[in-house]
Structures are given as structure tokens and as C-alpha cells.
Amino acid sequence: MEMIKTVDLHKSFGELKVLKGVNETIEKGEVVSVIGPSGGGKSTFLRCLNLLEKPEEGKIYFEGTEITGNLTKEEKHMIREGKLPKPAKVDIDIHRQKMGMVFQHFNVFPHLTVAKNITLAPMMLKGKSEAEATQMAKDLLNRVGLLDKYDEMPSNLSGGQKQRLAIIRALAMEPDVMLFDEPTSALDPEMVGEVLDVIKGLVSSGMTSVIVTHEMRFAREVSDRVLFMAEGNILEKGAPDQLFDHPTHPRLQDFLAKVL
Amino acid sequence: MDFSLFLPNMLSIWSKYWQLFLFTGLKNTLILTIISVALGTVLGTLIAMMKMSKLKAIRFIASVYIEVIRGTPILLQLYVFYFVLPNIFTFLKLSQFMWVSVSLCINSSAYVSEVIRSGIQAVDKGQTEAARSLGFSEGQTMLKIVLPQAVRNILPALGNEFIMMLKETSLASTFFLGDIMTSYLVVKGVSYLTLEPLTIVAIIYLCVTYPLSKLVEKFGKKMANPNSYRNRKLKAGGKI
Ligand SMILES: Nc1ncnc2c1ncn2[C@@H]1O[C@H](COP(=O)(O)OP(=O)(O)O)[C@@H](O)[C@H]1O
Ligand SMILES: [Mg+2]
């Protein structure tokens, strides 16, 4: 079953064309890593998926629902002629609840306790009772080894701990898919492992995930598929072994030679 | 000039007129300041929201308002509100004191709106993105995530605005409105002394502004480190 499908996705910042027609389908349960040189559009692609960036052109289907509201020329024409009903406005906030996102710089809420970071969204958005949310926070914290930080403020956490908190904050919304944007790039080397372990645990439990990463060994280990993204498009994709061992696109060969 | 009489004169003026200085002058100055900053904050919040509006026309109106008020002298604004507007809005029947308050409030709102706006914009954009990605609406994100963090930037600056306004109200004495500077004019008129009552007035201002600015400073530091209170309590084994 398709979880996310993008069709001919275009995104520019002013004059700069960052995504140039990305077509990709991510199946339910799939773990997809996105690799590629800096500035290639990986973050922008990921951020388009939950509309933190609004693509000017192209469509995104999330669990079958088109969420961008973008129309093709033909559709616009048909609506004008009355042959097609005007599409209903999509409530992106509802869809975002089902897409967890983890950022490079954690973005934990510094004015809330560790527990409140986790419980705020489920209580406000999903109507969870305080007791339910608290129990869930405890279970999640326990799962990532942070239960003793329950009452602390995030400023007392290390980078690795903050990122683990950010991950379970997203999980508390019980999302259908998780998006990771270089979750370990801002971490001191000794903390990378603890965060990767949490992600590994998560994907092995069957969570559909899209992971932008520079950790090639990790990508190879956990991914069902790897996408190589550069110059605003996916230049090569495939199973990790095939992509890493037998790269065909010269840009990918070049990239791997530099990073491996 | 003979300075040998300075201290004795000052003491005699103080003992004769201290009630005028404190119960009339300082009281009116504080009332003017509190009204201006309080209402200025309410109005300033509105202007700040307008300045951050998605609609260009609304942003433009807010910009013009802010630029006009910050770009003209406060004394000029007071003249307009004291001499011009009461003749146009005759039906309003405000006292002269209120017209001056309104003028100071509007002046304050322009400065406060910029304080609020920059306080909000100083909050890391990643905070908004994280909140939106969890599914919070724009309003919920502002209310639960951005504003609580912006308050830490805004409150100290608001304290400074209060101190600034406390000094600016001295311009109300132009219209003899009973603030501290008006007390000075009164005392000067009856005693024919200048330096002595001026010194007293300066000391009264300093007695208010200095502790206030120390308070703002201390508060600002605490705000910059929001966890200090909480953590001290936690480390002491307390429950929050
Ligand atoms: N908000 C933005 N405004 C302007 N340019 C941006 C913005 N975000 C990204 N870009 C530009 O888009 C290009 C792709 O960026 P990004 O998607 O972050 O690449 P990657 O994640 O692969 O390093 C870069 O040239 C970057 O400078
Ligand atoms: Mg990036």
C-alpha cells in the first residue's frame, strides 16, 4: 500500500530551483534512506512531504489523499469548464499529526519539561487524558532510557538525549510515518550511536520511515531502499547493496568515492 | 553663586514641600507612566500582530503608524494631543490629563510593538516548525510554543520601556499637569530657588529608576536562564 507518493514535485526559493520534478513512492512499512551531497534538495524534499515547505507544482498523496491542493493545467481547465468539482480544502494539521518529523537541531521545547514536551501534543490535539498521556510519556521515555529525566528541563539534557526526546515526542502522536532530517548531524560523535540505536529499534518495529542521513553504514544496514538525491532530483535509487556496491550514475559514483 | 546655603536650602525645601513632591508629583508621574505603558502594551501587541500579518495592507498600516510615532518628537505628539485633537473630538470630553495619557500611550505602543515583534521573531524558527510538524495549528503554535518563549525576551525590554516612559512623562509638565517636574516648577515659583528643587527632583527620579533598572537587569538574567528556579528546587528534592 502506498504511504506517500509524490508526482512531479517542484520547489523553488526565489530564482533557485531546488526540486525539479521529484517522483517517488514510499510504501507502508518501508524504510527509505535519502543520501546525497549538501544542497542537493534532500531537506527540502523531506520538508515538502509534510508541507513545511509548500511545493509550487506537483502533487503529494499521503495515504491516498492529495495534500498540496496544487492543480495541473488540465485540472484547472476542467474546473473552469465545470467538468471537475473544485477540490475540497485539505486540513494539513490533521495530516501532519500522522507524520512525525525529527530535525537536525532537535527543536525540543525549552520552556517545557521533558514530560510536557511529550504530552502536550497528544493532550491538545488528540484529546488524550492527562493520565493516558503521562503513562505514554513514561513508557516512551523508558523505551529510550530517559525515564529518570521525566521532570527535568531539556536544557539539562545532552544532545543525544535531546534528540531521543525529539523522536519520542513525535512518536507520542502515534504517526503512520516518521521523517528524519539528518538526525545525527548536529551530535558529538560519541552520541551518534545512541540515537541511531533508537531509530534502528523503531524501524525494526515496522515504522514507515524516510531518513535523510550521512551515515552510510547505517543507511545500508536499516534501509529497504536508498535514494540518491542531487541537483534537485533523485538520480538513482535501489536496494542498499545494489546502490552502494554497483552505483551506475556518475554523480553517485563520485559522491560515494568521496564519502566512503 | 553661593553653595554654602545649598544643603540647608534643600533641606528646608524638602521639609516644606515633600508632600507636594511625593503625593502629588510622584503620584501623578507614576499614574501617567502606568496608564501609558499598560495601555501601550495592549495597543502595542495589536500593532505587533498587524505588523506580522499576512496581509500586505495591514502590515503597511502598522509600519506607517510605527514610523510616524518613532520618527517624530514626543513633545510634538503631546502638542497635537493637547492642543489639536481636543478641538476636533470635542464630544470625547476627556480631561487634559487624559489627553496627555492617550498621547503617551500611543507613543509607548509604537515602541512596545517593536519590542514584542522582535521578541517573537527572536524565537528559533525550528520551534515553530517542530510544533507545526506535530500538527499544532498556527494559533496553537503561537500560544503554546512561541509566546511563552518570546515573553522571556519581551518582559525585560518592557521593563526598560517603563523606565523610559517614567522619564518621558516629565514632558507633561509643559502643560502643568501635576507630575514631579510640575512640582519643581511650583516650588521654584514660590521659593525662587532652582538648583535645590531640581536636585530633589533628580533624586526622586533616581530613587525610582535605579532600583527598577536593577530589577530589570536581575529579571532579565533569570529570564535568559529559565531553568534556574526550577532546577534549584528539583536539586533540593522539591516537587513542582
Ligand atoms: N528557506 C530557504 N530559502 C532559500 N534557499 C533555501 C531555503 N532552504 C533551502 N534553500 C536552498 O536550497 C538548496 C537545497 O537545500 P536543502 O534542501 O537544504 O539541501 P540538502 O538538505 O540536500 O543539503 C540549497 O541551495 C539551499 O541553500
Ligand atoms: Mg539538509
Coordinates of C-alpha atoms and ligand atoms in Angstrom, one line a residue:
Chain A
M1 CA 0.0 0.0 0.0
E2 CA 1.2 3.5 -0.8
M3 CA 2.0 5.7 2.2
I4 CA 3.4 8.7 0.4
K5 CA 3.5 9.4 -3.3
T6 CA 4.9 12.5 -4.9
V7 CA 4.2 13.4 -8.5
D8 CA 6.4 15.9 -10.4
L9 CA 7.3 17.9 -7.3
H10 CA 8.7 21.3 -8.0
K11 CA 10.0 23.8 -5.4
S12 CA 12.0 27.0 -5.8
F13 CA 13.3 29.6 -3.4
G14 CA 13.1 32.8 -5.5
E15 CA 15.2 32.1 -8.6
L16 CA 16.8 29.0 -7.1
K17 CA 15.1 25.8 -8.4
V18 CA 15.6 23.3 -5.6
L19 CA 13.3 20.4 -6.5
K20 CA 12.9 19.8 -10.2
G21 CA 10.1 17.3 -10.6
V22 CA 10.6 14.6 -8.0
N23 CA 8.6 11.4 -8.5
E24 CA 8.7 8.9 -5.7
T25 CA 6.5 6.4 -3.9
I26 CA 7.1 5.2 -0.4
E27 CA 5.2 2.1 0.6
K28 CA 3.7 1.4 4.0
G29 CA 6.3 -0.3 6.2
E30 CA 9.2 0.7 4.0
V31 CA 12.4 2.2 5.3
V32 CA 13.9 4.6 2.8
S33 CA 17.2 6.5 3.3
V34 CA 18.0 9.6 1.3
I35 CA 21.6 10.3 0.6
G36 CA 23.4 12.9 -1.5
P37 CA 25.6 16.0 -1.5
S38 CA 24.8 19.0 0.6
G39 CA 22.5 21.4 -1.1
G40 CA 21.0 18.7 -3.3
G41 CA 17.5 19.3 -2.0
K42 CA 17.2 16.4 0.5
S43 CA 15.9 18.5 3.3
T44 CA 13.6 20.4 1.0
F45 CA 12.1 17.2 -0.3
L46 CA 11.5 15.9 3.2
R47 CA 10.0 19.2 4.3
C48 CA 7.7 19.2 1.3
L49 CA 6.3 15.9 2.4
N50 CA 4.6 17.4 5.4
L51 CA 4.2 20.8 3.8
L52 CA 6.7 22.7 6.0
E53 CA 7.7 23.9 2.5
K54 CA 4.9 24.3 0.0
P55 CA 5.8 23.0 -3.4
E56 CA 4.6 25.3 -6.2
E57 CA 3.9 22.5 -8.6
G58 CA 3.2 18.8 -8.4
K59 CA 1.2 16.6 -6.0
I60 CA 1.7 14.7 -2.8
Y61 CA -0.6 11.9 -1.9
F62 CA -0.5 10.9 1.7
E63 CA -2.4 7.7 2.4
G64 CA -4.3 8.3 -0.8
T65 CA -5.2 12.0 -0.1
E66 CA -3.7 14.8 -2.1
I67 CA -2.5 17.4 0.3
T68 CA -0.9 20.2 -1.6
G69 CA -4.0 21.4 -3.3
N70 CA -1.9 22.0 -6.4
L71 CA -3.7 21.6 -9.7
T72 CA -2.4 20.6 -13.1
K73 CA -3.2 22.7 -16.1
E74 CA -5.7 20.2 -17.4
E75 CA -7.5 20.1 -14.0
K76 CA -7.6 23.9 -13.8
H77 CA -9.1 23.9 -17.2
M78 CA -11.7 21.2 -16.4
I79 CA -12.7 23.0 -13.2
R80 CA -13.3 26.2 -15.2
E81 CA -15.4 24.3 -17.6
G82 CA -17.3 22.8 -14.7
K83 CA -16.3 19.2 -15.6
L84 CA -14.5 18.7 -12.4
P85 CA -15.7 19.8 -8.9
K86 CA -13.5 22.2 -7.0
P87 CA -11.3 20.1 -4.7
A88 CA -12.1 20.4 -1.0
K89 CA -9.6 22.3 1.1
V90 CA -7.3 19.8 2.9
D91 CA -6.6 20.3 6.6
I92 CA -2.9 19.9 6.7
D93 CA -2.8 20.0 10.5
I94 CA -4.7 16.7 10.6
H95 CA -2.3 15.1 8.2
R96 CA 0.8 16.4 10.0
Q97 CA -0.4 14.6 13.1
K98 CA 0.2 11.4 11.3
M99 CA 3.7 12.4 10.0
G100 CA 6.3 12.6 12.7
M101 CA 9.3 14.7 12.0
V102 CA 12.8 14.8 13.6
F103 CA 15.1 17.7 12.9
Q104 CA 18.8 18.1 12.8
H105 CA 18.7 20.6 15.6
F106 CA 16.3 18.6 17.8
N107 CA 13.9 21.6 18.3
V108 CA 12.8 20.3 21.7
F109 CA 10.6 22.9 23.5
P110 CA 13.0 24.5 26.0
H111 CA 10.2 26.1 28.2
L112 CA 8.5 22.7 28.9
T113 CA 9.7 19.8 31.0
V114 CA 10.7 16.6 29.3
A115 CA 7.3 15.1 30.2
K116 CA 5.4 18.1 28.9
N117 CA 7.3 18.0 25.6
I118 CA 5.8 14.6 25.0
T119 CA 2.3 15.0 26.4
L120 CA 1.4 18.5 25.1
A121 CA 0.5 17.5 21.5
P122 CA -1.4 14.2 22.3
M123 CA -3.4 16.0 25.0
M124 CA -4.2 19.1 23.0
L125 CA -4.6 17.5 19.6
K126 CA -5.8 14.0 20.2
G127 CA -7.8 14.6 23.3
K128 CA -5.8 12.2 25.4
S129 CA -6.4 12.4 29.1
E130 CA -3.6 13.6 31.4
A131 CA -3.3 10.1 32.8
E132 CA -3.2 8.4 29.4
A133 CA -0.6 10.9 28.1
T134 CA 1.5 10.7 31.2
Q135 CA 1.6 6.9 31.1
M136 CA 2.5 7.1 27.4
A137 CA 5.3 9.6 28.1
K138 CA 6.7 7.3 30.8
D139 CA 6.6 4.2 28.5
L140 CA 8.3 6.1 25.7
L141 CA 10.9 7.6 28.0
N142 CA 11.6 4.2 29.4
R143 CA 12.0 2.8 25.9
V144 CA 14.8 5.2 25.1
G145 CA 16.4 5.1 28.5
L146 CA 15.4 8.6 29.7
L147 CA 12.8 7.8 32.3
D148 CA 14.9 9.5 35.0
K149 CA 14.7 12.8 33.1
Y150 CA 10.9 12.9 33.3
D151 CA 10.8 16.1 35.4
E152 CA 13.9 17.8 34.0
M153 CA 14.1 20.8 31.7
P154 CA 15.5 20.0 28.2
S155 CA 18.5 22.3 28.8
N156 CA 19.8 19.7 31.3
L157 CA 19.9 17.0 28.5
S158 CA 22.9 16.2 26.3
G159 CA 22.5 16.5 22.5
G160 CA 21.9 12.8 22.2
Q161 CA 19.3 12.8 24.9
K162 CA 17.5 15.8 23.3
Q163 CA 17.3 14.0 20.0
R164 CA 16.0 10.9 21.7
L165 CA 13.4 13.1 23.3
A166 CA 12.5 14.7 20.0
I167 CA 12.0 11.3 18.5
I168 CA 9.6 10.1 21.2
R169 CA 7.8 13.4 21.2
A170 CA 6.9 12.7 17.6
L171 CA 6.0 9.1 18.4
A172 CA 3.6 10.2 21.1
M173 CA 1.3 11.3 18.3
E174 CA 1.3 7.7 17.0
P175 CA 2.2 8.7 13.5
D176 CA 2.0 6.5 10.5
V177 CA 5.3 7.6 9.1
M178 CA 8.4 9.2 10.5
L179 CA 10.6 11.7 8.6
F180 CA 14.2 12.2 9.8
D181 CA 16.3 15.1 8.6
E182 CA 19.9 14.3 9.4
P183 CA 19.0 13.3 12.9
T184 CA 22.7 12.8 14.0
S185 CA 24.5 15.5 12.1
A186 CA 24.5 18.0 14.9
L187 CA 25.6 15.5 17.5
D188 CA 29.1 14.9 19.0
P189 CA 30.4 11.6 17.6
E190 CA 30.1 9.7 20.9
M191 CA 26.3 10.4 20.9
V192 CA 25.6 9.3 17.4
G193 CA 25.3 5.7 18.3
E194 CA 22.6 6.1 21.0
V195 CA 20.3 8.0 18.5
L196 CA 20.9 5.6 15.7
D197 CA 20.1 2.7 18.0
V198 CA 16.7 4.3 18.8
I199 CA 15.9 4.8 15.1
K200 CA 17.0 1.2 14.4
G201 CA 14.7 -0.1 17.1
L202 CA 11.9 2.0 15.6
V203 CA 12.3 0.9 12.0
S204 CA 12.6 -2.8 13.0
S205 CA 9.2 -2.4 14.7
G206 CA 7.8 -1.7 11.3
M207 CA 7.5 2.1 11.3
T208 CA 7.5 3.6 7.8
S209 CA 10.4 5.9 7.7
V210 CA 12.2 8.3 5.4
I211 CA 15.7 9.1 6.7
V212 CA 18.0 11.8 5.3
T213 CA 21.4 10.8 6.5
H214 CA 25.1 11.0 6.0
E215 CA 25.7 7.8 8.0
M216 CA 26.3 5.5 5.0
R217 CA 26.8 2.3 7.1
F218 CA 23.6 3.0 8.9
A219 CA 21.7 3.7 5.7
R220 CA 22.9 0.4 4.3
E221 CA 22.0 -1.5 7.4
V222 CA 18.5 -0.3 8.0
S223 CA 17.1 0.7 4.6
D224 CA 14.9 -1.3 2.3
R225 CA 15.7 1.3 -0.3
V226 CA 18.1 4.1 -0.8
L227 CA 17.5 7.3 -2.8
F228 CA 20.5 9.3 -4.1
M229 CA 19.4 12.9 -4.5
A230 CA 21.4 15.6 -6.1
E231 CA 20.7 18.8 -8.2
G232 CA 17.1 18.7 -7.2
N233 CA 16.2 15.2 -8.3
I234 CA 16.5 11.6 -7.4
L235 CA 19.3 10.5 -9.7
E236 CA 19.5 6.9 -8.6
K237 CA 17.5 4.6 -6.4
G238 CA 17.6 1.0 -5.4
A239 CA 18.3 -1.7 -2.7
P240 CA 21.2 -0.6 -0.5
D241 CA 23.6 -3.3 -1.7
Q242 CA 23.0 -2.6 -5.3
L243 CA 23.2 1.2 -4.9
F244 CA 26.4 1.2 -2.7
D245 CA 28.2 -1.7 -4.5
H246 CA 27.2 -1.1 -8.0
P247 CA 26.4 2.6 -8.5
T248 CA 25.7 3.5 -12.1
H249 CA 25.2 7.2 -12.2
P250 CA 28.5 9.1 -12.4
R251 CA 27.3 11.6 -9.8
L252 CA 26.6 8.8 -7.3
Q253 CA 30.0 7.1 -8.1
D254 CA 31.6 10.4 -7.5
F255 CA 29.7 11.0 -4.2
L256 CA 30.4 7.5 -2.8
A257 CA 34.1 7.8 -3.7
K258 CA 34.2 11.0 -1.5
V259 CA 32.2 9.8 1.5
L260 CA 33.2 6.1 1.8
Chain B
M1 CA 26.8 81.6 43.3
D2 CA 26.9 80.7 47.0
F3 CA 27.0 77.0 47.6
S4 CA 27.2 77.2 51.4
L5 CA 23.4 77.5 51.5
F6 CA 22.8 74.7 49.1
L7 CA 22.3 71.9 51.7
P8 CA 20.3 74.0 54.2
N9 CA 18.1 75.3 51.4
M10 CA 17.5 71.8 50.1
L11 CA 16.5 70.5 53.5
S12 CA 14.2 73.4 54.1
I13 CA 12.5 72.9 50.8
W14 CA 12.2 69.2 51.3
S15 CA 10.7 69.7 54.8
K16 CA 8.2 72.3 53.4
Y17 CA 7.2 70.6 50.2
W18 CA 7.9 66.9 50.4
Q19 CA 4.2 66.1 50.3
L20 CA 3.9 68.1 47.1
F21 CA 6.8 66.2 45.6
L22 CA 5.7 62.8 46.6
F23 CA 2.0 62.7 47.0
T24 CA 1.2 65.0 44.0
G25 CA 4.3 64.9 41.8
L26 CA 5.5 61.3 42.1
K27 CA 2.0 60.0 42.3
N28 CA 0.9 61.7 39.0
T29 CA 4.1 60.7 37.3
L30 CA 3.5 57.0 38.3
I31 CA -0.1 57.2 37.3
L32 CA 0.8 58.6 33.9
T33 CA 3.5 56.0 33.4
I34 CA 1.4 53.0 34.4
I35 CA -1.5 54.1 32.3
S36 CA 0.7 54.7 29.2
V37 CA 2.7 51.6 29.4
A38 CA -0.2 49.3 30.3
L39 CA -2.5 50.6 27.6
G40 CA 0.6 51.0 25.3
T41 CA 1.3 47.3 25.8
V42 CA -2.2 46.2 24.9
L43 CA -2.2 48.5 21.8
G44 CA 1.4 47.6 21.0
T45 CA 0.5 43.9 21.0
L46 CA -2.2 44.6 18.5
I47 CA 0.2 46.7 16.3
A48 CA 2.8 43.9 16.5
M49 CA 0.3 41.4 15.3
M50 CA -0.7 43.7 12.5
K51 CA 3.0 44.2 11.5
M52 CA 3.3 40.4 11.2
S53 CA 0.0 40.0 9.4
K54 CA -0.1 38.0 6.1
L55 CA -2.0 40.9 4.5
K56 CA 0.3 43.5 3.0
A57 CA -2.2 46.4 3.5
I58 CA -2.4 45.7 7.3
R59 CA 1.4 45.4 7.5
F60 CA 1.7 48.7 5.7
I61 CA -0.7 50.5 8.1
A62 CA 1.2 49.2 11.1
S63 CA 4.5 50.3 9.6
V64 CA 3.3 53.8 8.9
Y65 CA 1.9 54.0 12.5
I66 CA 5.2 52.9 14.0
E67 CA 7.4 55.0 11.7
V68 CA 5.4 58.2 12.3
I69 CA 5.4 57.8 16.0
R70 CA 9.0 56.8 16.4
G71 CA 10.1 59.4 13.8
T72 CA 8.5 62.5 15.4
P73 CA 9.4 64.1 18.8
I74 CA 7.2 63.1 21.7
L75 CA 6.8 66.7 22.5
L76 CA 5.2 67.3 19.1
Q77 CA 2.9 64.4 19.7
L78 CA 1.9 65.9 23.0
Y79 CA 1.1 69.2 21.4
V80 CA -1.1 67.5 18.8
F81 CA -3.0 65.6 21.5
Y82 CA -3.2 68.6 23.9
F83 CA -3.9 71.5 21.5
V84 CA -5.3 70.0 18.3
L85 CA -7.3 66.8 18.9
P86 CA -9.4 68.0 21.8
N87 CA -10.8 70.7 19.4
I88 CA -11.6 68.1 16.8
F89 CA -13.0 65.4 19.1
T90 CA -15.0 67.8 21.3
F91 CA -17.5 65.1 22.0
L92 CA -14.9 63.0 23.8
K93 CA -14.8 65.2 26.9
L94 CA -11.5 63.9 28.1
S95 CA -9.6 65.8 30.8
Q96 CA -6.3 67.4 29.8
F97 CA -4.6 64.7 31.9
M98 CA -6.3 62.0 29.9
W99 CA -5.4 63.6 26.6
V100 CA -1.8 63.5 27.7
S101 CA -2.1 59.9 28.9
V102 CA -3.6 58.9 25.5
S103 CA -0.7 60.6 23.7
L104 CA 1.9 58.9 25.9
C105 CA 0.1 55.6 25.5
I106 CA 0.1 55.8 21.7
N107 CA 3.8 56.8 21.8
S108 CA 4.5 53.8 24.0
S109 CA 2.6 51.4 21.8
A110 CA 4.8 52.1 18.8
Y111 CA 7.9 51.2 20.8
V112 CA 6.3 48.3 22.6
S113 CA 5.0 46.8 19.3
E114 CA 8.6 46.6 18.1
V115 CA 9.7 45.1 21.3
I116 CA 7.0 42.4 21.1
R117 CA 7.6 41.7 17.4
S118 CA 11.4 41.3 17.8
G119 CA 10.8 39.2 20.9
I120 CA 8.6 36.9 18.9
Q121 CA 10.9 36.8 15.9
A122 CA 13.9 36.0 18.1
V123 CA 12.3 32.6 19.0
D124 CA 14.0 30.0 16.9
K125 CA 12.1 29.1 13.7
G126 CA 12.8 25.5 14.5
Q127 CA 10.3 25.8 17.4
T128 CA 7.5 26.7 15.1
E129 CA 8.4 24.0 12.6
A130 CA 8.5 21.4 15.3
A131 CA 5.2 22.4 16.6
R132 CA 3.6 22.6 13.2
S133 CA 5.0 19.2 12.3
L134 CA 3.3 17.7 15.4
G135 CA 0.0 19.1 14.0
F136 CA -0.5 22.2 16.0
S137 CA -2.3 25.0 14.1
E138 CA -0.7 28.4 13.6
G139 CA -2.6 29.9 16.6
Q140 CA -1.9 27.0 18.9
T141 CA 1.8 27.2 18.0
M142 CA 1.9 30.9 18.8
L143 CA 0.0 30.5 22.1
K144 CA 1.7 27.4 23.4
I145 CA 5.2 27.4 22.0
V146 CA 6.3 30.8 20.6
L147 CA 4.7 33.3 23.0
P148 CA 5.9 31.6 26.2
Q149 CA 9.4 31.7 24.9
A150 CA 9.0 35.3 23.5
V151 CA 7.9 36.5 26.9
R152 CA 11.4 35.9 28.2
N153 CA 12.7 38.3 25.5
I154 CA 9.9 40.8 25.9
L155 CA 9.5 41.3 29.6
P156 CA 12.9 42.8 30.3
A157 CA 12.5 45.2 27.4
L158 CA 9.1 46.1 28.6
G159 CA 10.7 47.0 32.0
N160 CA 13.1 49.3 30.2
E161 CA 10.2 50.8 28.3
F162 CA 8.6 51.6 31.7
I163 CA 11.7 53.3 32.9
M164 CA 12.0 55.3 29.7
M165 CA 8.3 56.3 29.9
L166 CA 8.7 57.3 33.5
K167 CA 11.3 59.9 32.4
E168 CA 9.3 61.0 29.3
T169 CA 6.3 61.9 31.5
S170 CA 8.3 64.8 32.7
L171 CA 7.2 66.5 29.4
A172 CA 3.7 66.6 30.9
S173 CA 5.0 69.5 33.0
T174 CA 4.9 71.5 29.8
F175 CA 1.1 71.6 30.4
F176 CA 1.5 71.9 34.2
L177 CA -0.2 68.5 34.7
G178 CA 1.0 67.9 38.3
D179 CA 3.8 65.4 37.6
I180 CA 7.1 65.7 39.5
M181 CA 8.5 68.2 37.1
T182 CA 5.4 70.3 37.7
S183 CA 6.1 70.2 41.4
Y184 CA 9.5 71.6 40.6
L185 CA 8.0 74.5 38.7
V186 CA 5.6 75.2 41.5
V187 CA 8.4 75.1 44.2
K188 CA 10.7 77.2 42.0
G189 CA 7.9 79.8 41.7
V190 CA 7.4 80.2 45.4
S191 CA 11.0 79.8 46.6
Y192 CA 12.9 81.5 43.8
L193 CA 15.4 78.6 44.1
T194 CA 16.3 76.4 41.1
L195 CA 19.2 74.1 41.9
E196 CA 17.8 72.9 45.2
P197 CA 14.4 71.7 44.0
L198 CA 15.9 70.3 40.8
T199 CA 18.3 68.2 42.8
I200 CA 15.4 66.9 44.9
V201 CA 13.5 66.0 41.8
A202 CA 16.5 64.3 40.3
I203 CA 17.0 62.2 43.5
I204 CA 13.3 61.2 43.5
Y205 CA 13.6 60.1 39.8
L206 CA 16.7 58.1 40.6
C207 CA 15.2 56.5 43.7
V208 CA 12.6 55.0 41.3
T209 CA 14.6 54.4 38.2
Y210 CA 17.7 52.9 39.7
P211 CA 16.0 50.1 41.7
L212 CA 13.8 49.4 38.7
S213 CA 16.7 49.1 36.3
K214 CA 18.5 46.8 38.7
L215 CA 15.3 44.7 38.9
V216 CA 15.0 44.6 35.2
E217 CA 18.6 43.5 34.9
K218 CA 18.2 40.7 37.5
F219 CA 14.9 39.6 36.0
G220 CA 16.5 39.6 32.5
K221 CA 19.3 37.3 33.7
K222 CA 16.8 35.0 35.3
M223 CA 14.7 35.0 32.1
A224 CA 17.6 34.2 30.0
N225 CA 18.1 31.1 32.2
P226 CA 14.6 29.9 32.6
N227 CA 15.6 26.8 34.4
S228 CA 17.4 28.2 37.3
Y229 CA 14.5 28.4 39.7
R230 CA 13.0 25.1 38.7
N231 CA 16.3 23.2 38.9
R232 CA 17.3 24.6 42.2
K233 CA 14.1 23.4 43.5
L234 CA 14.5 20.0 41.9
K235 CA 18.0 19.6 43.1
A236 CA 16.8 20.4 46.6
G237 CA 14.5 17.4 46.2
G238 CA 11.4 19.6 46.0
K239 CA 8.3 18.8 43.9
I240 CA 7.0 21.3 41.5
Ligands
LIG1 N1 14.3 28.5 3.1 C1 15.2 28.6 2.1 N2 15.4 29.8 1.5 C2 16.3 29.9 0.4 N3 17.0 28.9 0.0 C3 16.9 27.7 0.6 C4 16.0 27.5 1.7 N4 16.1 26.2 2.1 C5 17.0 25.6 1.3 N5 17.5 26.5 0.4 C6 18.5 26.2 -0.7 O1 18.0 25.1 -1.4 C7 19.1 24.2 -1.7 C8 18.8 22.8 -1.2 O2 18.8 22.9 0.1 P1 18.5 21.6 1.0 O3 17.2 21.0 0.6 O4 18.6 22.0 2.4 O5 19.6 20.6 0.6 P2 20.2 19.4 1.4 O6 19.4 19.0 2.6 O7 20.4 18.3 0.4 O8 21.6 19.8 1.9 C9 20.3 24.9 -1.2 O9 21.0 25.6 -2.2 C10 19.8 25.8 -0.1 O10 20.7 26.9 0.1
MG2 MG 19.7 19.2 4.6

